[in-house]
Amino acid sequence: MSALYDGLIAPFAEFGFMQRALGGAILLSLSACPVGVFLMLRRMSLTGDAMAHAILPGAAIGFLFYGLAIVPMTLGGLVAGVVVALGAGFVSRLTVQKEDASMAAFYLISLALGVLIVSLRGSNVDLMHVLFGTVLALNDEALTLIGIITGTTLVTLAIFWRALVAECLDPLFLRSVSRLGPPVHFVFLGLVVLNLVGGFQALGTLLAVGLMMLPAAAARFWTSRVMPMVLLAIVIGLVSCVGGLLMSYHASLASGPSIILVAGAIYILSTLAGPRGILGSRIRPQRHRTA
C-alpha cells in the first residue's frame, strides 16, 4: 500500500509543481481532446499539426519583446494562428491550390520564421521551451489562461454541437438546410487555434497537437458514435497526462514528450485490441462465418 502511495499519489500530494502540471493537463484534456475528435472526423488531422506550427511566429514575436511572459506569447500565437488559417483559406478559394497544400506552405514558412525569431534573442534553452513546452513550470497565470480556453471551448461545443456533428457526417446536407456551414467551419478553426495556444503553454508548439489528436485517434478504434468517442478521448487524454507526469517524475524524463508517448502507447494498443482495430476486425468476420 505504501509503495502504491509513493508511486501514484505522493508526487501529486507533496509537490506544488506536480499539482499545477496535473491541473493544466486535466484542463487541456477536457478542451483539446473533443476538438481533436472533430478534427479527425472532418479528415483535418494534419491541419491541426500545421496550425500548431502556425502559432510559432506570433509566440516568437511575443518572446522577442517580452521574454517568456505568458500573455504576450499567447496573444501573438493566437493572432498568428488566425492569420495563417485565414490566409490558407483565402489562397485555396482564389487559386487552384487546395486548402491542405496552402496550409502546408504557410506552416513551413511559419515554423522557419518562428525558430529564426526565437534564435535572435534566446538561447537553445529558450528555443526548447517554445518548441516543447514546460508543463512542470506552469504557474497560476498559465493555469488561469488554460482554464479560460477550456471553458470557452466547452461552451462553444455545447452551442454548436449539432451543427458540428452534421458537418462532420454530411457537410453538403448542412449547407442545403442551413446557413451555418461556413460560420461553423470558421468557429471550429478558431477553437483549434485557441486550444493549440493553450497547449503551447504546457507542451510547446511541436507537441501541443499530440494531446489533441492521439487520444481522439485511439478512441476511434473503440466506438463509432460521436459522443462516446469524445468522452473516451477525454479519458484517454487524462490517463496519458497522469501516466506521462508520473513517468517523468520517477524516471527524470522530459514531461511533455512523456505525456505524448503514453498517449502514443494507448493509440498503438487501441489499433490492436480495439473492437474496430486490427484484431477486432479480423475476429468479427470469423464470428459471422461460424454463425
mmCIF file of N, CA and C in Angstrom, residues 59-167:
data_model
loop_
_atom_site.group_PDB
_atom_site.id
_atom_site.type_symbol
_atom_site.label_atom_id
_atom_site.label_comp_id
_atom_site.label_asym_id
_atom_site.label_seq_id
_atom_site.Cartn_x
_atom_site.Cartn_y
_atom_site.Cartn_z
ATOM 1 N N ALA A 59 4.044 33.691 -31.277
ATOM 2 C CA ALA A 59 4.598 33.453 -29.950
ATOM 3 C C ALA A 59 6.050 33.913 -29.879
ATOM 4 N N ALA A 60 6.783 33.708 -30.972
ATOM 5 C CA ALA A 60 8.191 34.117 -31.004
ATOM 6 C C ALA A 60 8.343 35.629 -30.950
ATOM 7 N N ILE A 61 7.440 36.350 -31.614
ATOM 8 C CA ILE A 61 7.489 37.814 -31.566
ATOM 9 C C ILE A 61 7.212 38.301 -30.139
ATOM 10 N N GLY A 62 6.232 37.669 -29.483
ATOM 11 C CA GLY A 62 5.968 37.998 -28.086
ATOM 12 C C GLY A 62 7.179 37.735 -27.218
ATOM 13 N N PHE A 63 7.860 36.613 -27.481
ATOM 14 C CA PHE A 63 9.079 36.283 -26.730
ATOM 15 C C PHE A 63 10.185 37.292 -27.011
ATOM 16 N N LEU A 64 10.282 37.750 -28.273
ATOM 17 C CA LEU A 64 11.342 38.676 -28.664
ATOM 18 C C LEU A 64 11.273 39.975 -27.868
ATOM 19 N N PHE A 65 10.055 40.441 -27.609
ATOM 20 C CA PHE A 65 9.889 41.728 -26.929
ATOM 21 C C PHE A 65 9.687 41.598 -25.418
ATOM 22 N N TYR A 66 9.097 40.486 -24.975
ATOM 23 C CA TYR A 66 8.737 40.381 -23.557
ATOM 24 C C TYR A 66 9.305 39.140 -22.873
ATOM 25 N N GLY A 67 10.163 38.395 -23.564
ATOM 26 C CA GLY A 67 10.694 37.182 -22.962
ATOM 27 C C GLY A 67 9.628 36.100 -22.866
ATOM 28 N N LEU A 68 9.694 35.281 -21.818
ATOM 29 C CA LEU A 68 8.770 34.157 -21.668
ATOM 30 C C LEU A 68 7.484 34.543 -20.948
ATOM 31 N N ALA A 69 7.095 35.829 -21.035
ATOM 32 C CA ALA A 69 5.830 36.270 -20.445
ATOM 33 C C ALA A 69 4.662 35.600 -21.163
ATOM 34 N N ILE A 70 3.694 35.117 -20.398
ATOM 35 C CA ILE A 70 2.634 34.280 -20.955
ATOM 36 C C ILE A 70 1.686 35.056 -21.858
ATOM 37 N N VAL A 71 1.219 36.216 -21.395
ATOM 38 C CA VAL A 71 0.186 36.942 -22.140
ATOM 39 C C VAL A 71 0.671 37.391 -23.519
ATOM 40 N N PRO A 72 1.842 38.049 -23.649
ATOM 41 C CA PRO A 72 2.295 38.447 -24.987
ATOM 42 C C PRO A 72 2.497 37.259 -25.929
ATOM 43 N N MET A 73 3.071 36.161 -25.426
ATOM 44 C CA MET A 73 3.282 34.998 -26.277
ATOM 45 C C MET A 73 1.958 34.371 -26.689
ATOM 46 N N THR A 74 1.000 34.356 -25.781
ATOM 47 C CA THR A 74 -0.312 33.783 -26.097
ATOM 48 C C THR A 74 -1.043 34.616 -27.134
ATOM 49 N N LEU A 75 -1.069 35.935 -26.915
ATOM 50 C CA LEU A 75 -1.746 36.813 -27.872
ATOM 51 C C LEU A 75 -1.073 36.747 -29.240
ATOM 52 N N GLY A 76 0.256 36.724 -29.246
ATOM 53 C CA GLY A 76 0.979 36.615 -30.505
ATOM 54 C C GLY A 76 0.670 35.319 -31.228
ATOM 55 N N GLY A 77 0.655 34.206 -30.493
ATOM 56 C CA GLY A 77 0.333 32.923 -31.096
ATOM 57 C C GLY A 77 -1.082 32.874 -31.627
ATOM 58 N N LEU A 78 -2.017 33.470 -30.898
ATOM 59 C CA LEU A 78 -3.415 33.491 -31.333
ATOM 60 C C LEU A 78 -3.568 34.276 -32.629
ATOM 61 N N VAL A 79 -2.942 35.438 -32.695
ATOM 62 C CA VAL A 79 -3.020 36.259 -33.907
ATOM 63 C C VAL A 79 -2.383 35.535 -35.090
ATOM 64 N N ALA A 80 -1.215 34.935 -34.871
ATOM 65 C CA ALA A 80 -0.532 34.228 -35.949
ATOM 66 C C ALA A 80 -1.351 33.053 -36.456
ATOM 67 N N GLY A 81 -1.974 32.309 -35.548
ATOM 68 C CA GLY A 81 -2.796 31.178 -35.949
ATOM 69 C C GLY A 81 -3.981 31.597 -36.784
ATOM 70 N N VAL A 82 -4.650 32.667 -36.366
ATOM 71 C CA VAL A 82 -5.801 33.166 -37.127
ATOM 72 C C VAL A 82 -5.360 33.654 -38.504
ATOM 73 N N VAL A 83 -4.234 34.366 -38.571
ATOM 74 C CA VAL A 83 -3.733 34.879 -39.851
ATOM 75 C C VAL A 83 -3.423 33.733 -40.812
ATOM 76 N N VAL A 84 -2.773 32.687 -40.310
ATOM 77 C CA VAL A 84 -2.429 31.557 -41.166
ATOM 78 C C VAL A 84 -3.688 30.820 -41.632
ATOM 79 N N ALA A 85 -4.642 30.613 -40.729
ATOM 80 C CA ALA A 85 -5.879 29.926 -41.102
ATOM 81 C C ALA A 85 -6.631 30.709 -42.170
ATOM 82 N N LEU A 86 -6.765 32.016 -41.968
ATOM 83 C CA LEU A 86 -7.462 32.844 -42.957
ATOM 84 C C LEU A 86 -6.670 32.925 -44.257
ATOM 85 N N GLY A 87 -5.345 33.034 -44.158
ATOM 86 C CA GLY A 87 -4.514 33.105 -45.358
ATOM 87 C C GLY A 87 -4.595 31.845 -46.190
ATOM 88 N N ALA A 88 -4.562 30.679 -45.537
ATOM 89 C CA ALA A 88 -4.666 29.419 -46.276
ATOM 90 C C ALA A 88 -6.025 29.282 -46.929
ATOM 91 N N GLY A 89 -7.090 29.668 -46.214
ATOM 92 C CA GLY A 89 -8.425 29.619 -46.809
ATOM 93 C C GLY A 89 -8.571 30.588 -47.968
ATOM 94 N N PHE A 90 -7.973 31.770 -47.824
ATOM 95 C CA PHE A 90 -8.024 32.788 -48.880
ATOM 96 C C PHE A 90 -7.338 32.280 -50.147
ATOM 97 N N VAL A 91 -6.155 31.675 -50.004
ATOM 98 C CA VAL A 91 -5.420 31.164 -51.164
ATOM 99 C C VAL A 91 -6.191 30.033 -51.831
ATOM 100 N N SER A 92 -6.767 29.127 -51.031
ATOM 101 C CA SER A 92 -7.467 27.980 -51.602
ATOM 102 C C SER A 92 -8.738 28.389 -52.345
ATOM 103 N N ARG A 93 -9.349 29.512 -51.944
ATOM 104 C CA ARG A 93 -10.580 29.938 -52.597
ATOM 105 C C ARG A 93 -10.321 30.779 -53.844
ATOM 106 N N LEU A 94 -9.149 31.400 -53.934
ATOM 107 C CA LEU A 94 -8.867 32.277 -55.071
ATOM 108 C C LEU A 94 -7.905 31.666 -56.078
ATOM 109 N N THR A 95 -7.365 30.493 -55.765
ATOM 110 C CA THR A 95 -6.425 29.848 -56.687
ATOM 111 C C THR A 95 -6.827 28.388 -56.867
ATOM 112 N N VAL A 96 -6.046 27.661 -57.671
ATOM 113 C CA VAL A 96 -6.330 26.248 -57.923
ATOM 114 C C VAL A 96 -5.807 25.366 -56.796
ATOM 115 N N GLN A 97 -5.056 25.919 -55.871
ATOM 116 C CA GLN A 97 -4.446 25.117 -54.813
ATOM 117 C C GLN A 97 -5.464 24.760 -53.739
ATOM 118 N N LYS A 98 -5.424 23.490 -53.299
ATOM 119 C CA LYS A 98 -6.325 23.037 -52.244
ATOM 120 C C LYS A 98 -5.880 23.592 -50.899
ATOM 121 N N GLU A 99 -6.826 23.557 -49.919
ATOM 122 C CA GLU A 99 -6.547 24.161 -48.621
ATOM 123 C C GLU A 99 -5.428 23.437 -47.881
ATOM 124 N N ASP A 100 -5.331 22.089 -48.050
ATOM 125 C CA ASP A 100 -4.289 21.376 -47.337
ATOM 126 C C ASP A 100 -2.893 21.752 -47.841
ATOM 127 N N ALA A 101 -2.771 21.980 -49.154
ATOM 128 C CA ALA A 101 -1.476 22.365 -49.720
ATOM 129 C C ALA A 101 -1.084 23.774 -49.290
ATOM 130 N N SER A 102 -2.037 24.691 -49.319
ATOM 131 C CA SER A 102 -1.726 26.058 -48.895
ATOM 132 C C SER A 102 -1.435 26.112 -47.399
ATOM 133 N N MET A 103 -2.129 25.278 -46.613
ATOM 134 C CA MET A 103 -1.863 25.220 -45.177
ATOM 135 C C MET A 103 -0.449 24.699 -44.923
ATOM 136 N N ALA A 104 -0.038 23.682 -45.694
ATOM 137 C CA ALA A 104 1.313 23.142 -45.540
ATOM 138 C C ALA A 104 2.367 24.199 -45.866
ATOM 139 N N ALA A 105 2.118 24.983 -46.905
ATOM 140 C CA ALA A 105 3.064 26.023 -47.279
ATOM 141 C C ALA A 105 3.190 27.068 -46.178
ATOM 142 N N PHE A 106 2.039 27.523 -45.661
ATOM 143 C CA PHE A 106 2.064 28.511 -44.589
ATOM 144 C C PHE A 106 2.721 27.938 -43.331
ATOM 145 N N TYR A 107 2.483 26.654 -43.064
ATOM 146 C CA TYR A 107 3.046 26.044 -41.859
ATOM 147 C C TYR A 107 4.570 25.979 -41.930
ATOM 148 N N LEU A 108 5.115 25.640 -43.088
ATOM 149 C CA LEU A 108 6.565 25.567 -43.229
ATOM 150 C C LEU A 108 7.205 26.946 -43.078
ATOM 151 N N ILE A 109 6.572 27.933 -43.684
ATOM 152 C CA ILE A 109 7.075 29.305 -43.563
ATOM 153 C C ILE A 109 7.025 29.758 -42.099
ATOM 154 N N SER A 110 5.914 29.448 -41.429
ATOM 155 C CA SER A 110 5.730 29.864 -40.039
ATOM 156 C C SER A 110 6.755 29.210 -39.122
ATOM 157 N N LEU A 111 6.986 27.915 -39.321
ATOM 158 C CA LEU A 111 7.938 27.201 -38.474
ATOM 159 C C LEU A 111 9.339 27.794 -38.606
ATOM 160 N N ALA A 112 9.780 27.999 -39.848
ATOM 161 C CA ALA A 112 11.115 28.553 -40.068
ATOM 162 C C ALA A 112 11.230 29.968 -39.509
ATOM 163 N N LEU A 113 10.196 30.777 -39.732
ATOM 164 C CA LEU A 113 10.216 32.152 -39.247
ATOM 165 C C LEU A 113 10.227 32.193 -37.723
ATOM 166 N N GLY A 114 9.427 31.354 -37.093
ATOM 167 C CA GLY A 114 9.375 31.342 -35.632
ATOM 168 C C GLY A 114 10.695 30.949 -35.006
ATOM 169 N N VAL A 115 11.315 29.887 -35.525
ATOM 170 C CA VAL A 115 12.611 29.452 -34.996
ATOM 171 C C VAL A 115 13.655 30.554 -35.181
ATOM 172 N N LEU A 116 13.611 31.232 -36.332
ATOM 173 C CA LEU A 116 14.566 32.312 -36.594
ATOM 174 C C LEU A 116 14.386 33.461 -35.608
ATOM 175 N N ILE A 117 13.144 33.824 -35.333
ATOM 176 C CA ILE A 117 12.878 34.933 -34.416
ATOM 177 C C ILE A 117 13.349 34.594 -32.999
ATOM 178 N N VAL A 118 13.042 33.376 -32.545
ATOM 179 C CA VAL A 118 13.475 32.981 -31.199
ATOM 180 C C VAL A 118 14.996 33.001 -31.089
ATOM 181 N N SER A 119 15.677 32.552 -32.144
ATOM 182 C CA SER A 119 17.137 32.478 -32.108
ATOM 183 C C SER A 119 17.791 33.860 -32.103
ATOM 184 N N LEU A 120 17.056 34.908 -32.501
ATOM 185 C CA LEU A 120 17.621 36.251 -32.490
ATOM 186 C C LEU A 120 17.945 36.727 -31.085
ATOM 187 N N ARG A 121 17.109 36.318 -30.132
ATOM 188 C CA ARG A 121 17.320 36.783 -28.760
ATOM 189 C C ARG A 121 17.604 35.657 -27.785
ATOM 190 N N GLY A 122 16.958 34.530 -27.973
ATOM 191 C CA GLY A 122 17.008 33.487 -26.974
ATOM 192 C C GLY A 122 18.167 32.522 -27.156
ATOM 193 N N SER A 123 18.318 31.669 -26.157
ATOM 194 C CA SER A 123 19.323 30.617 -26.178
ATOM 195 C C SER A 123 18.672 29.324 -26.659
ATOM 196 N N ASN A 124 19.455 28.268 -26.702
ATOM 197 C CA ASN A 124 18.902 26.964 -27.056
ATOM 198 C C ASN A 124 17.867 26.497 -26.036
ATOM 199 N N VAL A 125 18.052 26.884 -24.782
ATOM 200 C CA VAL A 125 17.086 26.525 -23.740
ATOM 201 C C VAL A 125 15.748 27.201 -24.010
ATOM 202 N N ASP A 126 15.785 28.488 -24.374
ATOM 203 C CA ASP A 126 14.552 29.207 -24.699
ATOM 204 C C ASP A 126 13.853 28.582 -25.900
ATOM 205 N N LEU A 127 14.626 28.198 -26.911
ATOM 206 C CA LEU A 127 14.045 27.574 -28.102
ATOM 207 C C LEU A 127 13.385 26.251 -27.736
ATOM 208 N N MET A 128 14.028 25.463 -26.889
ATOM 209 C CA MET A 128 13.439 24.196 -26.454
ATOM 210 C C MET A 128 12.155 24.442 -25.675
ATOM 211 N N HIS A 129 12.125 25.508 -24.864
ATOM 212 C CA HIS A 129 10.922 25.843 -24.112
ATOM 213 C C HIS A 129 9.773 26.168 -25.062
ATOM 214 N N VAL A 130 10.037 26.953 -26.085
ATOM 215 C CA VAL A 130 8.996 27.348 -27.028
ATOM 216 C C VAL A 130 8.521 26.144 -27.843
ATOM 217 N N LEU A 131 9.444 25.292 -28.262
ATOM 218 C CA LEU A 131 9.090 24.166 -29.133
ATOM 219 C C LEU A 131 8.456 23.008 -28.372
ATOM 220 N N PHE A 132 8.907 22.757 -27.141
ATOM 221 C CA PHE A 132 8.461 21.560 -26.429
ATOM 222 C C PHE A 132 7.746 21.852 -25.119
ATOM 223 N N GLY A 133 7.659 23.115 -24.716
ATOM 224 C CA GLY A 133 6.892 23.467 -23.537
ATOM 225 C C GLY A 133 7.557 23.053 -22.226
ATOM 226 N N THR A 134 6.943 23.472 -21.116
ATOM 227 C CA THR A 134 7.431 23.112 -19.779
ATOM 228 C C THR A 134 6.207 22.932 -18.880
ATOM 229 N N VAL A 135 5.562 21.788 -18.979
ATOM 230 C CA VAL A 135 4.334 21.559 -18.228
ATOM 231 C C VAL A 135 4.593 21.583 -16.724
ATOM 232 N N LEU A 136 5.801 21.225 -16.293
ATOM 233 C CA LEU A 136 6.116 21.238 -14.863
ATOM 234 C C LEU A 136 6.376 22.641 -14.334
ATOM 235 N N ALA A 137 6.427 23.629 -15.247
ATOM 236 C CA ALA A 137 6.678 25.011 -14.820
ATOM 237 C C ALA A 137 5.435 25.885 -14.947
ATOM 238 N N LEU A 138 4.271 25.267 -15.084
ATOM 239 C CA LEU A 138 3.041 26.059 -15.186
ATOM 240 C C LEU A 138 2.810 26.831 -13.893
ATOM 241 N N ASN A 139 2.482 28.117 -14.051
ATOM 242 C CA ASN A 139 2.161 28.935 -12.873
ATOM 243 C C ASN A 139 0.673 29.253 -12.868
ATOM 244 N N ASP A 140 0.248 30.030 -11.870
ATOM 245 C CA ASP A 140 -1.179 30.332 -11.734
ATOM 246 C C ASP A 140 -1.707 31.107 -12.935
ATOM 247 N N GLU A 141 -0.886 31.977 -13.501
ATOM 248 C CA GLU A 141 -1.309 32.758 -14.658
ATOM 249 C C GLU A 141 -1.576 31.845 -15.858
ATOM 250 N N ALA A 142 -0.691 30.873 -16.070
ATOM 251 C CA ALA A 142 -0.878 29.932 -17.171
ATOM 252 C C ALA A 142 -2.106 29.061 -16.945
ATOM 253 N N LEU A 143 -2.322 28.622 -15.709
ATOM 254 C CA LEU A 143 -3.494 27.797 -15.410
ATOM 255 C C LEU A 143 -4.785 28.577 -15.624
ATOM 256 N N THR A 144 -4.771 29.850 -15.262
ATOM 257 C CA THR A 144 -5.958 30.688 -15.490
ATOM 258 C C THR A 144 -6.255 30.812 -16.976
ATOM 259 N N LEU A 145 -5.217 31.034 -17.771
ATOM 260 C CA LEU A 145 -5.388 31.135 -19.219
ATOM 261 C C LEU A 145 -5.936 29.837 -19.798
ATOM 262 N N ILE A 146 -5.356 28.699 -19.407
ATOM 263 C CA ILE A 146 -5.825 27.407 -19.914
ATOM 264 C C ILE A 146 -7.253 27.146 -19.461
ATOM 265 N N GLY A 147 -7.589 27.547 -18.237
ATOM 266 C CA GLY A 147 -8.965 27.389 -17.749
ATOM 267 C C GLY A 147 -9.963 28.195 -18.562
ATOM 268 N N ILE A 148 -9.601 29.428 -18.921
ATOM 269 C CA ILE A 148 -10.484 30.256 -19.753
ATOM 270 C C ILE A 148 -10.686 29.618 -21.122
ATOM 271 N N ILE A 149 -9.609 29.095 -21.695
ATOM 272 C CA ILE A 149 -9.699 28.442 -23.002
ATOM 273 C C ILE A 149 -10.585 27.201 -22.917
ATOM 274 N N THR A 150 -10.429 26.426 -21.845
ATOM 275 C CA THR A 150 -11.251 25.225 -21.666
ATOM 276 C C THR A 150 -12.724 25.583 -21.538
ATOM 277 N N GLY A 151 -13.027 26.580 -20.714
ATOM 278 C CA GLY A 151 -14.415 26.998 -20.558
ATOM 279 C C GLY A 151 -15.018 27.502 -21.852
ATOM 280 N N THR A 152 -14.259 28.316 -22.577
ATOM 281 C CA THR A 152 -14.738 28.839 -23.864
ATOM 282 C C THR A 152 -15.000 27.710 -24.849
ATOM 283 N N THR A 153 -14.094 26.741 -24.887
ATOM 284 C CA THR A 153 -14.244 25.624 -25.819
ATOM 285 C C THR A 153 -15.470 24.787 -25.498
ATOM 286 N N LEU A 154 -15.653 24.441 -24.236
ATOM 287 C CA LEU A 154 -16.780 23.589 -23.856
ATOM 288 C C LEU A 154 -18.118 24.276 -24.111
ATOM 289 N N VAL A 155 -18.199 25.561 -23.819
ATOM 290 C CA VAL A 155 -19.439 26.298 -24.080
ATOM 291 C C VAL A 155 -19.720 26.369 -25.580
ATOM 292 N N THR A 156 -18.698 26.658 -26.371
ATOM 293 C CA THR A 156 -18.861 26.744 -27.823
ATOM 294 C C THR A 156 -19.269 25.397 -28.414
ATOM 295 N N LEU A 157 -18.646 24.316 -27.959
ATOM 296 C CA LEU A 157 -19.019 22.985 -28.444
ATOM 297 C C LEU A 157 -20.460 22.648 -28.094
ATOM 298 N N ALA A 158 -20.892 23.043 -26.893
ATOM 299 C CA ALA A 158 -22.277 22.778 -26.500
ATOM 300 C C ALA A 158 -23.259 23.543 -27.384
ATOM 301 N N ILE A 159 -22.926 24.769 -27.737
ATOM 302 C CA ILE A 159 -23.818 25.583 -28.559
ATOM 303 C C ILE A 159 -23.894 25.065 -29.993
ATOM 304 N N PHE A 160 -22.741 24.706 -30.559
ATOM 305 C CA PHE A 160 -22.682 24.314 -31.973
ATOM 306 C C PHE A 160 -22.576 22.800 -32.165
ATOM 307 N N TRP A 161 -22.902 22.020 -31.148
ATOM 308 C CA TRP A 161 -22.698 20.573 -31.214
ATOM 309 C C TRP A 161 -23.394 19.947 -32.416
ATOM 310 N N ARG A 162 -24.682 20.192 -32.570
ATOM 311 C CA ARG A 162 -25.450 19.553 -33.650
ATOM 312 C C ARG A 162 -24.909 19.955 -35.019
ATOM 313 N N ALA A 163 -24.557 21.232 -35.161
ATOM 314 C CA ALA A 163 -24.028 21.686 -36.446
ATOM 315 C C ALA A 163 -22.659 21.069 -36.730
ATOM 316 N N LEU A 164 -21.822 20.939 -35.706
ATOM 317 C CA LEU A 164 -20.502 20.340 -35.891
ATOM 318 C C LEU A 164 -20.619 18.871 -36.278
ATOM 319 N N VAL A 165 -21.515 18.146 -35.616
ATOM 320 C CA VAL A 165 -21.715 16.731 -35.943
ATOM 321 C C VAL A 165 -22.259 16.597 -37.361
ATOM 322 N N ALA A 166 -23.220 17.449 -37.709
ATOM 323 C CA ALA A 166 -23.802 17.389 -39.052
ATOM 324 C C ALA A 166 -22.755 17.683 -40.119
ATOM 325 N N GLU A 167 -21.885 18.651 -39.861
ATOM 326 C CA GLU A 167 -20.862 18.979 -40.853
ATOM 327 C C GLU A 167 -19.844 17.858 -41.004
#
